[in-house]
Amino acid sequence: MIRLLAPILSALVLIAPPSLAQDDMRSQIENALGEAESFDTVYASLTEALYAGDAETIAALVAYPLTAYSDDKSLQIADEAGFIAIFDTILPEATRQTLADQAYDSLFVNAEGVMFGDGEIWVSPVCADDACGSAEWLIIAINY
């Protein structure tokens, strides 16, 4: 019986209105970083791509150049091709699944950006030019 209900419950979660906790998280994002609606789009794209192991989609969400850090080294990533080449090193499958499963309302927000997991990925609005007339939510840090 529980196995039969699981798909139905999953579908209800996807169509359910935002919870109070999600509304609170949106408020935190807006207060710290500005408009949260475009973050919602990036959150959905990023978590879906993490779940699917879609290196190309994630690579398109990165602000380049990017330095990915681990405890004992750092990797310089110049562009999407460089990101894709080391994708499994900096975002191994177990990490991708953990980050993909993170609930929206359990993200951490500060003036630097929005943190996924324990800091494995940080996203933030990145200005398109010096005047910062527009900004795009991008991955600004990866810690592996």
PDB file of N, CA, C and O in Angstrom, residues 55 58-66 77-84 138-139:
ATOM      1  N   ALA A  55      26.203  17.256 -16.494  1.00  0.00           N
ATOM      2  CA  ALA A  55      27.351  18.159 -16.398  1.00  0.00           C
ATOM      3  C   ALA A  55      27.188  19.390 -17.269  1.00  0.00           C
ATOM      4  O   ALA A  55      27.587  20.494 -16.879  1.00  0.00           O
ATOM      5  N   ILE A  58      24.828  21.986 -15.620  1.00  0.00           N
ATOM      6  CA  ILE A  58      25.476  22.610 -14.464  1.00  0.00           C
ATOM      7  C   ILE A  58      26.594  23.531 -14.923  1.00  0.00           C
ATOM      8  O   ILE A  58      26.744  24.646 -14.417  1.00  0.00           O
ATOM      9  N   ALA A  59      27.361  23.110 -15.916  1.00  0.00           N
ATOM     10  CA  ALA A  59      28.458  23.939 -16.441  1.00  0.00           C
ATOM     11  C   ALA A  59      27.945  25.280 -16.951  1.00  0.00           C
ATOM     12  O   ALA A  59      28.621  26.305 -16.821  1.00  0.00           O
ATOM     13  N   ALA A  60      26.737  25.297 -17.501  1.00  0.00           N
ATOM     14  CA  ALA A  60      26.151  26.536 -18.012  1.00  0.00           C
ATOM     15  C   ALA A  60      25.704  27.467 -16.887  1.00  0.00           C
ATOM     16  O   ALA A  60      25.436  28.649 -17.126  1.00  0.00           O
ATOM     17  N   LEU A  61      25.659  26.966 -15.663  1.00  0.00           N
ATOM     18  CA  LEU A  61      25.232  27.758 -14.505  1.00  0.00           C
ATOM     19  C   LEU A  61      26.401  28.288 -13.684  1.00  0.00           C
ATOM     20  O   LEU A  61      26.204  28.799 -12.586  1.00  0.00           O
ATOM     21  N   VAL A  62      27.615  28.178 -14.208  1.00  0.00           N
ATOM     22  CA  VAL A  62      28.814  28.560 -13.466  1.00  0.00           C
ATOM     23  C   VAL A  62      29.330  29.917 -13.929  1.00  0.00           C
ATOM     24  O   VAL A  62      29.328  30.221 -15.114  1.00  0.00           O
ATOM     25  N   ALA A  63      29.796  30.718 -12.971  1.00  0.00           N
ATOM     26  CA  ALA A  63      30.490  31.980 -13.273  1.00  0.00           C
ATOM     27  C   ALA A  63      31.971  31.646 -13.476  1.00  0.00           C
ATOM     28  O   ALA A  63      32.618  31.155 -12.547  1.00  0.00           O
ATOM     29  N   TYR A  64      32.463  31.877 -14.669  1.00  0.00           N
ATOM     30  CA  TYR A  64      33.876  31.580 -14.992  1.00  0.00           C
ATOM     31  C   TYR A  64      34.695  32.850 -15.009  1.00  0.00           C
ATOM     32  O   TYR A  64      34.166  33.908 -15.339  1.00  0.00           O
ATOM     33  N   PRO A  65      35.990  32.730 -14.702  1.00  0.00           N
ATOM     34  CA  PRO A  65      36.687  31.540 -14.224  1.00  0.00           C
ATOM     35  C   PRO A  65      36.265  31.207 -12.797  1.00  0.00           C
ATOM     36  O   PRO A  65      35.854  32.074 -12.033  1.00  0.00           O
ATOM     37  N   LEU A  66      36.385  29.927 -12.449  1.00  0.00           N
ATOM     38  CA  LEU A  66      35.996  29.431 -11.134  1.00  0.00           C
ATOM     39  C   LEU A  66      37.148  28.613 -10.562  1.00  0.00           C
ATOM     40  O   LEU A  66      37.792  27.866 -11.293  1.00  0.00           O
ATOM     41  N   ILE A  77      39.216  26.481 -13.159  1.00  0.00           N
ATOM     42  CA  ILE A  77      38.318  26.089 -14.248  1.00  0.00           C
ATOM     43  C   ILE A  77      38.039  27.334 -15.082  1.00  0.00           C
ATOM     44  O   ILE A  77      37.427  28.295 -14.604  1.00  0.00           O
ATOM     45  N   ALA A  78      38.483  27.317 -16.332  1.00  0.00           N
ATOM     46  CA  ALA A  78      38.386  28.492 -17.194  1.00  0.00           C
ATOM     47  C   ALA A  78      37.043  28.613 -17.906  1.00  0.00           C
ATOM     48  O   ALA A  78      36.570  29.723 -18.150  1.00  0.00           O
ATOM     49  N   ASP A  79      36.425  27.482 -18.235  1.00  0.00           N
ATOM     50  CA  ASP A  79      35.225  27.531 -19.069  1.00  0.00           C
ATOM     51  C   ASP A  79      34.406  26.249 -18.915  1.00  0.00           C
ATOM     52  O   ASP A  79      34.776  25.350 -18.148  1.00  0.00           O
ATOM     53  N   GLU A  80      33.305  26.166 -19.660  1.00  0.00           N
ATOM     54  CA  GLU A  80      32.412  25.019 -19.564  1.00  0.00           C
ATOM     55  C   GLU A  80      33.117  23.710 -19.899  1.00  0.00           C
ATOM     56  O   GLU A  80      32.899  22.693 -19.234  1.00  0.00           O
ATOM     57  N   ALA A  81      33.969  23.708 -20.924  1.00  0.00           N
ATOM     58  CA  ALA A  81      34.678  22.488 -21.310  1.00  0.00           C
ATOM     59  C   ALA A  81      35.574  22.004 -20.169  1.00  0.00           C
ATOM     60  O   ALA A  81      35.633  20.801 -19.879  1.00  0.00           O
ATOM     61  N   GLY A  82      36.242  22.923 -19.507  1.00  0.00           N
ATOM     62  CA  GLY A  82      37.081  22.571 -18.362  1.00  0.00           C
ATOM     63  C   GLY A  82      36.261  22.021 -17.212  1.00  0.00           C
ATOM     64  O   GLY A  82      36.682  21.093 -16.519  1.00  0.00           O
ATOM     65  N   PHE A  83      35.097  22.600 -16.991  1.00  0.00           N
ATOM     66  CA  PHE A  83      34.203  22.126 -15.929  1.00  0.00           C
ATOM     67  C   PHE A  83      33.752  20.702 -16.214  1.00  0.00           C
ATOM     68  O   PHE A  83      33.812  19.827 -15.352  1.00  0.00           O
ATOM     69  N   ILE A  84      33.301  20.466 -17.427  1.00  0.00           N
ATOM     70  CA  ILE A  84      32.798  19.142 -17.804  1.00  0.00           C
ATOM     71  C   ILE A  84      33.900  18.092 -17.670  1.00  0.00           C
ATOM     72  O   ILE A  84      33.647  16.971 -17.230  1.00  0.00           O
ATOM     73  N   LEU A 138      24.325  32.508 -10.571  1.00  0.00           N
ATOM     74  CA  LEU A 138      25.308  31.549 -11.052  1.00  0.00           C
ATOM     75  C   LEU A 138      26.029  30.893  -9.882  1.00  0.00           C
ATOM     76  O   LEU A 138      26.060  31.431  -8.771  1.00  0.00           O
ATOM     77  N   ILE A 139      26.646  29.775 -10.165  1.00  0.00           N
ATOM     78  CA  ILE A 139      27.501  29.102  -9.180  1.00  0.00           C
ATOM     79  C   ILE A 139      28.773  29.910  -9.056  1.00  0.00           C
ATOM     80  O   ILE A 139      29.461  30.148 -10.050  1.00  0.00           O
TER      81      ILE A 139
END
